[in-house]
Amino acid sequence: MGLTALNARESYTVVDKSGRIITVLAGKPRDNNWDAIMAELAQKLKDVRGKMSFSKKQKVHKHGKFTSVSVGNSFGGGSQRPGMMAFYSTTNRLILMSLIAFSSFQRLVSFTNCVFECFAANTFGLYCEDLNTLFASNPKLTRWFRNSVFAGISFNMGPFTVAWPHTDSHNLAFGWCTITALGNFDPDKGGHLILWDLGLVTWFPPGSTILIPSTLLTHSNVPIQPRDECYSIIQYSSSGLFCWIYNSFMSDKDFLAKAMPEMKRRRAKDQKARWGNGLHMFSLWDDVWARFMSKQ
């Protein structure tokens, strides 16, 4: 494992021994107003939290003991087909729609998608293609994030957002998620992101973003100071959506019930090769560096 910099002022990457990029410490874009924009977004999250109602599962869950609400489309957990994540009330839905339309949030989505495309172009392309295919196949689905290739977003509204060690097993095995830290906390005294499998603890100040393959890497946060407030925004796509498309718009159960023997044999062969194919989706540092230099 190694740490390399594309630009010392902006982004660092963690690479494995084969030169694959496995983590991106994206930091912040070159924008003198970025801290103010992200402070507006943090305040918006705080205001939204005060207006919404939450279930017990949204307050305490496998990620930690903080309020978290998810928006977008997913598939799994016993559902029959892809659909919107639960809001628990019409009021919550309207409030979240206002949050999604907020200009500071739109700026964040644009930045994180740009970083995703730069450092994981193969996976970005898959996300883009499959999401377009999903919505083309079902016009009843709501496309919540029109300038994003991610299908879902979780708003962690804290106010003391400190995640326990976990992996996100429902996400695509070789897929990525973006994590953006927000709020009013001292990043020298808490909020650091821990990547347990890599033995890495990284400074994670408000307004900055980190990209990780969250199914593969166990991650958590260092606690913040008692009077500090920390929020975060996570962008991701569930693996169930990719399976649905791979199965020609069917669940695994329905596919296996209808598939001919040859199709089942081909599927079994694909499954054996899946991990190797997933590894090839990760970008090599040398290739990213070459593209970067060619644009200078």
PDB file of C-alpha atoms in Angstrom:
ATOM      1  CA  MET A   1       0.000   0.000   0.000  1.00  0.00           C
ATOM      2  CA  GLY A   2       1.196   3.509  -0.754  1.00  0.00           C
ATOM      3  CA  LEU A   3       0.042   7.102  -0.622  1.00  0.00           C
ATOM      4  CA  THR A   4       0.488   9.280  -3.693  1.00  0.00           C
ATOM      5  CA  ALA A   5      -0.541  12.823  -4.584  1.00  0.00           C
ATOM      6  CA  LEU A   6      -2.033  14.086  -7.807  1.00  0.00           C
ATOM      7  CA  ASN A   7      -1.814  17.608  -6.473  1.00  0.00           C
ATOM      8  CA  ALA A   8      -0.484  18.152  -2.968  1.00  0.00           C
ATOM      9  CA  ARG A   9      -2.984  20.971  -2.372  1.00  0.00           C
ATOM     10  CA  GLU A  10      -6.008  18.941  -3.372  1.00  0.00           C
ATOM     11  CA  SER A  11      -6.113  15.140  -3.674  1.00  0.00           C
ATOM     12  CA  TYR A  12      -4.210  12.120  -2.431  1.00  0.00           C
ATOM     13  CA  THR A  13      -4.770   8.505  -3.346  1.00  0.00           C
ATOM     14  CA  VAL A  14      -4.049   5.238  -1.576  1.00  0.00           C
ATOM     15  CA  VAL A  15      -2.815   2.523  -3.923  1.00  0.00           C
ATOM     16  CA  ASP A  16      -2.237  -1.204  -3.411  1.00  0.00           C
ATOM     17  CA  LYS A  17       0.940  -3.074  -4.353  1.00  0.00           C
ATOM     18  CA  SER A  18      -0.293  -3.413  -7.951  1.00  0.00           C
ATOM     19  CA  GLY A  19      -0.842   0.318  -8.305  1.00  0.00           C
ATOM     20  CA  ARG A  20      -4.651   0.167  -8.097  1.00  0.00           C
ATOM     21  CA  ILE A  21      -6.307   3.201  -6.536  1.00  0.00           C
ATOM     22  CA  ILE A  22      -8.299   1.961  -3.531  1.00  0.00           C
ATOM     23  CA  THR A  23      -8.996   5.219  -1.668  1.00  0.00           C
ATOM     24  CA  VAL A  24      -9.181   8.856  -2.729  1.00  0.00           C
ATOM     25  CA  LEU A  25      -8.619  11.629  -0.191  1.00  0.00           C
ATOM     26  CA  ALA A  26     -10.269  14.221  -2.419  1.00  0.00           C
ATOM     27  CA  GLY A  27     -10.183  17.127   0.021  1.00  0.00           C
ATOM     28  CA  LYS A  28     -11.796  20.271  -1.361  1.00  0.00           C
ATOM     29  CA  PRO A  29     -11.989  21.859  -4.831  1.00  0.00           C
ATOM     30  CA  ARG A  30     -10.084  25.010  -5.753  1.00  0.00           C
ATOM     31  CA  ASP A  31     -12.821  27.391  -4.691  1.00  0.00           C
ATOM     32  CA  ASN A  32     -12.210  30.197  -2.209  1.00  0.00           C
ATOM     33  CA  ASN A  33     -15.886  30.102  -1.255  1.00  0.00           C
ATOM     34  CA  TRP A  34     -16.034  26.346  -0.657  1.00  0.00           C
ATOM     35  CA  ASP A  35     -15.847  26.513   3.144  1.00  0.00           C
ATOM     36  CA  ALA A  36     -18.703  29.045   3.204  1.00  0.00           C
ATOM     37  CA  ILE A  37     -20.769  26.913   0.794  1.00  0.00           C
ATOM     38  CA  MET A  38     -20.279  23.812   2.930  1.00  0.00           C
ATOM     39  CA  ALA A  39     -21.071  25.785   6.105  1.00  0.00           C
ATOM     40  CA  GLU A  40     -24.403  26.739   4.476  1.00  0.00           C
ATOM     41  CA  LEU A  41     -25.051  23.088   3.714  1.00  0.00           C
ATOM     42  CA  ALA A  42     -24.267  22.063   7.295  1.00  0.00           C
ATOM     43  CA  GLN A  43     -26.673  24.696   8.598  1.00  0.00           C
ATOM     44  CA  LYS A  44     -29.313  23.445   6.148  1.00  0.00           C
ATOM     45  CA  LEU A  45     -28.896  19.904   7.510  1.00  0.00           C
ATOM     46  CA  LYS A  46     -29.246  21.210  11.037  1.00  0.00           C
ATOM     47  CA  ASP A  47     -32.421  23.127  10.151  1.00  0.00           C
ATOM     48  CA  VAL A  48     -33.884  20.129   8.300  1.00  0.00           C
ATOM     49  CA  ARG A  49     -33.206  17.849  11.260  1.00  0.00           C
ATOM     50  CA  GLY A  50     -35.282  20.106  13.499  1.00  0.00           C
ATOM     51  CA  LYS A  51     -38.296  19.887  11.176  1.00  0.00           C
ATOM     52  CA  MET A  52     -38.372  16.146  10.483  1.00  0.00           C
ATOM     53  CA  SER A  53     -39.637  13.127  12.384  1.00  0.00           C
ATOM     54  CA  PHE A  54     -37.550   9.948  12.617  1.00  0.00           C
ATOM     55  CA  SER A  55     -38.069   6.271  13.288  1.00  0.00           C
ATOM     56  CA  LYS A  56     -36.051   4.346  15.878  1.00  0.00           C
ATOM     57  CA  LYS A  57     -34.105   2.660  13.063  1.00  0.00           C
ATOM     58  CA  GLN A  58     -33.090   6.072  11.738  1.00  0.00           C
ATOM     59  CA  LYS A  59     -31.708   7.087  15.127  1.00  0.00           C
ATOM     60  CA  VAL A  60     -29.779   3.925  16.047  1.00  0.00           C
ATOM     61  CA  HIS A  61     -28.495   1.569  13.345  1.00  0.00           C
ATOM     62  CA  LYS A  62     -25.469  -0.530  12.392  1.00  0.00           C
ATOM     63  CA  HIS A  63     -23.481   2.569  11.429  1.00  0.00           C
ATOM     64  CA  GLY A  64     -23.849   4.301  14.766  1.00  0.00           C
ATOM     65  CA  LYS A  65     -26.007   6.199  17.232  1.00  0.00           C
ATOM     66  CA  PHE A  66     -26.928   9.241  15.143  1.00  0.00           C
ATOM     67  CA  THR A  67     -29.853  10.331  12.988  1.00  0.00           C
ATOM     68  CA  SER A  68     -29.555   9.165   9.380  1.00  0.00           C
ATOM     69  CA  VAL A  69     -32.053   9.476   6.505  1.00  0.00           C
ATOM     70  CA  SER A  70     -31.606   7.927   3.047  1.00  0.00           C
ATOM     71  CA  VAL A  71     -32.998   9.278  -0.223  1.00  0.00           C
ATOM     72  CA  GLY A  72     -33.038   7.765  -3.702  1.00  0.00           C
ATOM     73  CA  ASN A  73     -33.597   4.340  -5.223  1.00  0.00           C
ATOM     74  CA  SER A  74     -32.528   0.918  -4.018  1.00  0.00           C
ATOM     75  CA  PHE A  75     -33.376  -2.763  -4.333  1.00  0.00           C
ATOM     76  CA  GLY A  76     -33.172  -5.455  -1.681  1.00  0.00           C
ATOM     77  CA  GLY A  77     -34.476  -6.268   1.755  1.00  0.00           C
ATOM     78  CA  GLY A  78     -37.382  -8.319   0.466  1.00  0.00           C
ATOM     79  CA  SER A  79     -38.709  -5.793  -2.044  1.00  0.00           C
ATOM     80  CA  GLN A  80     -40.119  -7.099  -5.324  1.00  0.00           C
ATOM     81  CA  ARG A  81     -38.527  -4.498  -7.598  1.00  0.00           C
ATOM     82  CA  PRO A  82     -36.351  -1.345  -7.403  1.00  0.00           C
ATOM     83  CA  GLY A  83     -38.054   1.616  -5.802  1.00  0.00           C
ATOM     84  CA  MET A  84     -37.688   4.667  -3.614  1.00  0.00           C
ATOM     85  CA  MET A  85     -36.351   4.423  -0.075  1.00  0.00           C
ATOM     86  CA  ALA A  86     -38.920   4.968   2.679  1.00  0.00           C
ATOM     87  CA  PHE A  87     -39.529   8.500   3.982  1.00  0.00           C
ATOM     88  CA  TYR A  88     -41.981   7.626   6.807  1.00  0.00           C
ATOM     89  CA  SER A  89     -44.057  10.753   6.127  1.00  0.00           C
ATOM     90  CA  THR A  90     -45.079  13.127   3.340  1.00  0.00           C
ATOM     91  CA  THR A  91     -43.628  15.998   5.363  1.00  0.00           C
ATOM     92  CA  ASN A  92     -40.231  14.309   5.454  1.00  0.00           C
ATOM     93  CA  ARG A  93     -40.331  13.833   1.697  1.00  0.00           C
ATOM     94  CA  LEU A  94     -41.079  17.503   1.018  1.00  0.00           C
ATOM     95  CA  ILE A  95     -38.338  18.629   3.383  1.00  0.00           C
ATOM     96  CA  LEU A  96     -35.797  16.302   1.771  1.00  0.00           C
ATOM     97  CA  MET A  97     -36.781  17.530  -1.686  1.00  0.00           C
ATOM     98  CA  SER A  98     -35.929  21.073  -0.564  1.00  0.00           C
ATOM     99  CA  LEU A  99     -32.577  19.835   0.730  1.00  0.00           C
ATOM    100  CA  ILE A 100     -31.760  18.102  -2.543  1.00  0.00           C
ATOM    101  CA  ALA A 101     -32.631  21.257  -4.494  1.00  0.00           C
ATOM    102  CA  PHE A 102     -30.421  23.407  -2.247  1.00  0.00           C
ATOM    103  CA  SER A 103     -27.657  25.014  -4.316  1.00  0.00           C
ATOM    104  CA  SER A 104     -24.870  24.083  -1.887  1.00  0.00           C
ATOM    105  CA  PHE A 105     -25.886  20.431  -2.065  1.00  0.00           C
ATOM    106  CA  GLN A 106     -25.904  20.575  -5.876  1.00  0.00           C
ATOM    107  CA  ARG A 107     -22.377  22.017  -5.814  1.00  0.00           C
ATOM    108  CA  LEU A 108     -21.218  19.140  -3.615  1.00  0.00           C
ATOM    109  CA  VAL A 109     -22.755  16.508  -5.903  1.00  0.00           C
ATOM    110  CA  SER A 110     -21.036  18.028  -8.939  1.00  0.00           C
ATOM    111  CA  PHE A 111     -17.651  18.015  -7.206  1.00  0.00           C
ATOM    112  CA  THR A 112     -17.883  14.462  -5.878  1.00  0.00           C
ATOM    113  CA  ASN A 113     -19.019  13.042  -9.215  1.00  0.00           C
ATOM    114  CA  CYS A 114     -16.118  14.801 -10.937  1.00  0.00           C
ATOM    115  CA  VAL A 115     -13.657  13.200  -8.507  1.00  0.00           C
ATOM    116  CA  PHE A 116     -15.303   9.793  -8.954  1.00  0.00           C
ATOM    117  CA  GLU A 117     -14.954  10.014 -12.737  1.00  0.00           C
ATOM    118  CA  CYS A 118     -11.332  11.146 -12.490  1.00  0.00           C
ATOM    119  CA  PHE A 119     -10.066   8.409 -10.163  1.00  0.00           C
ATOM    120  CA  ALA A 120     -12.405   5.510 -10.972  1.00  0.00           C
ATOM    121  CA  ALA A 121     -13.403   6.068 -14.591  1.00  0.00           C
ATOM    122  CA  ASN A 122     -14.349   2.439 -15.313  1.00  0.00           C
ATOM    123  CA  THR A 123     -16.685   2.162 -12.336  1.00  0.00           C
ATOM    124  CA  PHE A 124     -18.060   5.634 -12.944  1.00  0.00           C
ATOM    125  CA  GLY A 125     -18.970   4.585 -16.480  1.00  0.00           C
ATOM    126  CA  LEU A 126     -20.725   1.459 -15.198  1.00  0.00           C
ATOM    127  CA  TYR A 127     -22.709   3.473 -12.650  1.00  0.00           C
ATOM    128  CA  CYS A 128     -23.716   6.004 -15.291  1.00  0.00           C
ATOM    129  CA  GLU A 129     -24.754   3.384 -17.862  1.00  0.00           C
ATOM    130  CA  ASP A 130     -26.685   1.195 -15.433  1.00  0.00           C
ATOM    131  CA  LEU A 131     -28.491   4.121 -13.803  1.00  0.00           C
ATOM    132  CA  ASN A 132     -29.601   5.403 -17.205  1.00  0.00           C
ATOM    133  CA  THR A 133     -30.739   1.874 -18.108  1.00  0.00           C
ATOM    134  CA  LEU A 134     -32.677   1.576 -14.851  1.00  0.00           C
ATOM    135  CA  PHE A 135     -34.663   4.769 -15.376  1.00  0.00           C
ATOM    136  CA  ALA A 136     -35.245   4.058 -19.053  1.00  0.00           C
ATOM    137  CA  SER A 137     -36.736   0.675 -18.090  1.00  0.00           C
ATOM    138  CA  ASN A 138     -39.134   2.110 -15.510  1.00  0.00           C
ATOM    139  CA  PRO A 139     -40.463   5.664 -16.051  1.00  0.00           C
ATOM    140  CA  LYS A 140     -42.306   5.455 -12.718  1.00  0.00           C
ATOM    141  CA  LEU A 141     -39.024   5.680 -10.816  1.00  0.00           C
ATOM    142  CA  THR A 142     -38.083   9.144  -9.574  1.00  0.00           C
ATOM    143  CA  ARG A 143     -34.601  10.327 -10.528  1.00  0.00           C
ATOM    144  CA  TRP A 144     -33.719  12.318  -7.462  1.00  0.00           C
ATOM    145  CA  PHE A 145     -30.201  13.373  -8.483  1.00  0.00           C
ATOM    146  CA  ARG A 146     -30.059  14.332 -12.136  1.00  0.00           C
ATOM    147  CA  ASN A 147     -26.397  15.367 -12.130  1.00  0.00           C
ATOM    148  CA  SER A 148     -25.176  12.273 -10.254  1.00  0.00           C
ATOM    149  CA  VAL A 149     -24.386   8.669 -11.173  1.00  0.00           C
ATOM    150  CA  PHE A 150     -25.203   7.541  -7.624  1.00  0.00           C
ATOM    151  CA  ALA A 151     -28.644   6.072  -6.949  1.00  0.00           C
ATOM    152  CA  GLY A 152     -28.820   6.856  -3.236  1.00  0.00           C
ATOM    153  CA  ILE A 153     -27.677   9.378  -0.663  1.00  0.00           C
ATOM    154  CA  SER A 154     -27.672   9.161   3.134  1.00  0.00           C
ATOM    155  CA  PHE A 155     -27.842  12.368   5.150  1.00  0.00           C
ATOM    156  CA  ASN A 156     -26.243  11.771   8.540  1.00  0.00           C
ATOM    157  CA  MET A 157     -27.741  14.556  10.631  1.00  0.00           C
ATOM    158  CA  GLY A 158     -25.946  13.885  13.887  1.00  0.00           C
ATOM    159  CA  PRO A 159     -25.537  16.208  15.504  1.00  0.00           C
ATOM    160  CA  PHE A 160     -22.847  13.895  16.881  1.00  0.00           C
ATOM    161  CA  THR A 161     -22.152  11.785  13.790  1.00  0.00           C
ATOM    162  CA  VAL A 162     -19.514   9.246  14.748  1.00  0.00           C
ATOM    163  CA  ALA A 163     -19.710   5.958  12.831  1.00  0.00           C
ATOM    164  CA  TRP A 164     -18.908   2.609  14.400  1.00  0.00           C
ATOM    165  CA  PRO A 165     -16.564   0.219  12.500  1.00  0.00           C
ATOM    166  CA  HIS A 166     -18.554  -1.270   9.636  1.00  0.00           C
ATOM    167  CA  THR A 167     -18.648  -2.194   5.975  1.00  0.00           C
ATOM    168  CA  ASP A 168     -21.558  -1.475   3.640  1.00  0.00           C
ATOM    169  CA  SER A 169     -22.389  -4.987   2.489  1.00  0.00           C
ATOM    170  CA  HIS A 170     -25.399  -3.917   0.413  1.00  0.00           C
ATOM    171  CA  ASN A 171     -23.249  -1.816  -1.928  1.00  0.00           C
ATOM    172  CA  LEU A 172     -21.514  -3.138  -5.047  1.00  0.00           C
ATOM    173  CA  ALA A 173     -18.459  -5.204  -4.044  1.00  0.00           C
ATOM    174  CA  PHE A 174     -16.032  -3.209  -6.206  1.00  0.00           C
ATOM    175  CA  GLY A 175     -18.152  -0.050  -6.068  1.00  0.00           C
ATOM    176  CA  TRP A 176     -17.383   3.263  -4.421  1.00  0.00           C
ATOM    177  CA  CYS A 177     -19.101   5.648  -2.061  1.00  0.00           C
ATOM    178  CA  THR A 178     -18.293   9.267  -1.322  1.00  0.00           C
ATOM    179  CA  ILE A 179     -18.146  10.553   2.256  1.00  0.00           C
ATOM    180  CA  THR A 180     -18.318  14.302   2.901  1.00  0.00           C
ATOM    181  CA  ALA A 181     -17.762  15.692   6.402  1.00  0.00           C
ATOM    182  CA  LEU A 182     -19.706  18.775   7.477  1.00  0.00           C
ATOM    183  CA  GLY A 183     -20.312  20.755  10.648  1.00  0.00           C
ATOM    184  CA  ASN A 184     -18.561  22.744  13.307  1.00  0.00           C
ATOM    185  CA  PHE A 185     -15.847  20.600  14.854  1.00  0.00           C
ATOM    186  CA  ASP A 186     -12.102  20.696  15.419  1.00  0.00           C
ATOM    187  CA  PRO A 187     -10.578  18.212  12.917  1.00  0.00           C
ATOM    188  CA  ASP A 188      -7.346  18.141  14.922  1.00  0.00           C
ATOM    189  CA  LYS A 189      -9.189  16.706  17.916  1.00  0.00           C
ATOM    190  CA  GLY A 190     -11.684  14.343  16.293  1.00  0.00           C
ATOM    191  CA  GLY A 191     -13.669  13.295  13.263  1.00  0.00           C
ATOM    192  CA  HIS A 192     -10.743  11.467  11.643  1.00  0.00           C
ATOM    193  CA  LEU A 193     -11.664   8.637   9.276  1.00  0.00           C
ATOM    194  CA  ILE A 194     -10.219   5.238  10.238  1.00  0.00           C
ATOM    195  CA  LEU A 195      -9.657   2.661   7.490  1.00  0.00           C
ATOM    196  CA  TRP A 196      -9.016  -0.397   9.634  1.00  0.00           C
ATOM    197  CA  ASP A 197      -7.916  -2.814   6.901  1.00  0.00           C
ATOM    198  CA  LEU A 198      -5.303  -0.355   5.661  1.00  0.00           C
ATOM    199  CA  GLY A 199      -4.077   0.700   9.102  1.00  0.00           C
ATOM    200  CA  LEU A 200      -4.800   4.284   8.098  1.00  0.00           C
ATOM    201  CA  VAL A 201      -6.186   7.194  10.130  1.00  0.00           C
ATOM    202  CA  THR A 202      -6.734  10.329   8.070  1.00  0.00           C
ATOM    203  CA  TRP A 203      -7.510  13.941   8.966  1.00  0.00           C
ATOM    204  CA  PHE A 204     -11.040  14.722   7.805  1.00  0.00           C
ATOM    205  CA  PRO A 205     -11.923  18.425   8.208  1.00  0.00           C
ATOM    206  CA  PRO A 206     -15.401  19.882   7.533  1.00  0.00           C
ATOM    207  CA  GLY A 207     -16.151  20.418   3.840  1.00  0.00           C
ATOM    208  CA  SER A 208     -13.778  17.713   2.610  1.00  0.00           C
ATOM    209  CA  THR A 209     -14.586  14.461   0.790  1.00  0.00           C
ATOM    210  CA  ILE A 210     -13.111  10.953   0.797  1.00  0.00           C
ATOM    211  CA  LEU A 211     -13.988   8.122  -1.629  1.00  0.00           C
ATOM    212  CA  ILE A 212     -13.672   4.485  -0.592  1.00  0.00           C
ATOM    213  CA  PRO A 213     -14.891   1.035  -1.734  1.00  0.00           C
ATOM    214  CA  SER A 214     -17.119   0.820   1.330  1.00  0.00           C
ATOM    215  CA  THR A 215     -18.024  -2.866   0.943  1.00  0.00           C
ATOM    216  CA  LEU A 216     -14.365  -3.893   1.066  1.00  0.00           C
ATOM    217  CA  LEU A 217     -12.916  -1.533   3.678  1.00  0.00           C
ATOM    218  CA  THR A 218     -13.979  -1.462   7.316  1.00  0.00           C
ATOM    219  CA  HIS A 219     -14.304   2.194   8.306  1.00  0.00           C
ATOM    220  CA  SER A 220     -15.337   4.380  11.238  1.00  0.00           C
ATOM    221  CA  ASN A 221     -14.726   7.813  12.772  1.00  0.00           C
ATOM    222  CA  VAL A 222     -12.801   9.127  15.744  1.00  0.00           C
ATOM    223  CA  PRO A 223     -15.218  10.804  18.247  1.00  0.00           C
ATOM    224  CA  ILE A 224     -15.462  14.597  18.141  1.00  0.00           C
ATOM    225  CA  GLN A 225     -15.320  16.958  21.118  1.00  0.00           C
ATOM    226  CA  PRO A 226     -18.438  17.097  23.370  1.00  0.00           C
ATOM    227  CA  ARG A 227     -19.634  20.536  22.217  1.00  0.00           C
ATOM    228  CA  ASP A 228     -18.793  20.036  18.531  1.00  0.00           C
ATOM    229  CA  GLU A 229     -21.295  19.113  15.820  1.00  0.00           C
ATOM    230  CA  CYS A 230     -20.573  16.790  12.914  1.00  0.00           C
ATOM    231  CA  TYR A 231     -22.741  15.833   9.945  1.00  0.00           C
ATOM    232  CA  SER A 232     -21.936  13.839   6.826  1.00  0.00           C
ATOM    233  CA  ILE A 233     -23.351  13.058   3.396  1.00  0.00           C
ATOM    234  CA  ILE A 234     -22.805   9.619   1.833  1.00  0.00           C
ATOM    235  CA  GLN A 235     -23.405   8.904  -1.879  1.00  0.00           C
ATOM    236  CA  TYR A 236     -23.626   5.295  -3.086  1.00  0.00           C
ATOM    237  CA  SER A 237     -25.509   2.717  -5.197  1.00  0.00           C
ATOM    238  CA  SER A 238     -26.851  -0.586  -3.851  1.00  0.00           C
ATOM    239  CA  SER A 239     -25.647  -3.823  -5.426  1.00  0.00           C
ATOM    240  CA  GLY A 240     -29.258  -4.947  -5.862  1.00  0.00           C
ATOM    241  CA  LEU A 241     -29.788  -2.412  -8.638  1.00  0.00           C
ATOM    242  CA  PHE A 242     -26.869  -3.781 -10.649  1.00  0.00           C
ATOM    243  CA  CYS A 243     -28.119  -7.362 -10.132  1.00  0.00           C
ATOM    244  CA  TRP A 244     -31.599  -6.346 -11.305  1.00  0.00           C
ATOM    245  CA  ILE A 245     -30.186  -4.985 -14.553  1.00  0.00           C
ATOM    246  CA  TYR A 246     -27.773  -7.922 -14.983  1.00  0.00           C
ATOM    247  CA  ASN A 247     -30.762 -10.280 -14.666  1.00  0.00           C
ATOM    248  CA  SER A 248     -32.654  -8.436 -17.436  1.00  0.00           C
ATOM    249  CA  PHE A 249     -34.841  -6.622 -14.884  1.00  0.00           C
ATOM    250  CA  MET A 250     -35.505  -9.523 -12.543  1.00  0.00           C
ATOM    251  CA  SER A 251     -34.511 -10.509  -9.034  1.00  0.00           C
ATOM    252  CA  ASP A 252     -32.006 -13.338  -8.579  1.00  0.00           C
ATOM    253  CA  LYS A 253     -34.849 -15.572  -7.402  1.00  0.00           C
ATOM    254  CA  ASP A 254     -37.009 -14.903 -10.473  1.00  0.00           C
ATOM    255  CA  PHE A 255     -34.059 -15.242 -12.841  1.00  0.00           C
ATOM    256  CA  LEU A 256     -33.091 -18.654 -11.494  1.00  0.00           C
ATOM    257  CA  ALA A 257     -36.718 -19.804 -11.626  1.00  0.00           C
ATOM    258  CA  LYS A 258     -37.051 -18.873 -15.318  1.00  0.00           C
ATOM    259  CA  ALA A 259     -33.544 -19.435 -16.668  1.00  0.00           C
ATOM    260  CA  MET A 260     -32.757 -22.327 -18.981  1.00  0.00           C
ATOM    261  CA  PRO A 261     -29.923 -24.718 -17.922  1.00  0.00           C
ATOM    262  CA  GLU A 262     -27.441 -23.090 -20.315  1.00  0.00           C
ATOM    263  CA  MET A 263     -28.210 -19.653 -18.871  1.00  0.00           C
ATOM    264  CA  LYS A 264     -27.644 -20.987 -15.361  1.00  0.00           C
ATOM    265  CA  ARG A 265     -24.287 -22.501 -16.382  1.00  0.00           C
ATOM    266  CA  ARG A 266     -23.241 -19.219 -17.966  1.00  0.00           C
ATOM    267  CA  ARG A 267     -24.272 -17.354 -14.826  1.00  0.00           C
ATOM    268  CA  ALA A 268     -22.250 -19.703 -12.606  1.00  0.00           C
ATOM    269  CA  LYS A 269     -19.218 -19.125 -14.817  1.00  0.00           C
ATOM    270  CA  ASP A 270     -19.731 -15.363 -14.641  1.00  0.00           C
ATOM    271  CA  GLN A 271     -19.916 -15.510 -10.860  1.00  0.00           C
ATOM    272  CA  LYS A 272     -16.548 -17.290 -10.663  1.00  0.00           C
ATOM    273  CA  ALA A 273     -14.971 -14.562 -12.785  1.00  0.00           C
ATOM    274  CA  ARG A 274     -16.759 -11.686 -11.064  1.00  0.00           C
ATOM    275  CA  TRP A 275     -14.078 -10.841  -8.506  1.00  0.00           C
ATOM    276  CA  GLY A 276     -11.348 -10.773 -11.137  1.00  0.00           C
ATOM    277  CA  ASN A 277     -13.521  -8.587 -13.355  1.00  0.00           C
ATOM    278  CA  GLY A 278     -14.171  -6.317 -10.398  1.00  0.00           C
ATOM    279  CA  LEU A 279     -10.451  -5.858  -9.792  1.00  0.00           C
ATOM    280  CA  HIS A 280     -10.019  -4.716 -13.395  1.00  0.00           C
ATOM    281  CA  MET A 281     -12.540  -1.941 -12.734  1.00  0.00           C
ATOM    282  CA  PHE A 282     -10.141  -0.196 -10.343  1.00  0.00           C
ATOM    283  CA  SER A 283      -8.038   2.497 -11.991  1.00  0.00           C
ATOM    284  CA  LEU A 284      -4.256   2.241 -12.037  1.00  0.00           C
ATOM    285  CA  TRP A 285      -2.389   5.216 -10.622  1.00  0.00           C
ATOM    286  CA  ASP A 286      -0.070   5.385 -13.633  1.00  0.00           C
ATOM    287  CA  ASP A 287      -3.030   5.684 -16.008  1.00  0.00           C
ATOM    288  CA  VAL A 288      -4.662   8.466 -13.977  1.00  0.00           C
ATOM    289  CA  TRP A 289      -1.354  10.302 -13.740  1.00  0.00           C
ATOM    290  CA  ALA A 290      -0.807  10.009 -17.498  1.00  0.00           C
ATOM    291  CA  ARG A 291      -4.260  11.480 -18.207  1.00  0.00           C
ATOM    292  CA  PHE A 292      -3.617  14.272 -15.732  1.00  0.00           C
ATOM    293  CA  MET A 293      -0.271  15.181 -17.307  1.00  0.00           C
ATOM    294  CA  SER A 294      -1.692  15.095 -20.829  1.00  0.00           C
ATOM    295  CA  LYS A 295      -4.089  17.906 -19.871  1.00  0.00           C
ATOM    296  CA  GLN A 296      -1.407  20.191 -18.453  1.00  0.00           C
TER     297      GLN A 296
END
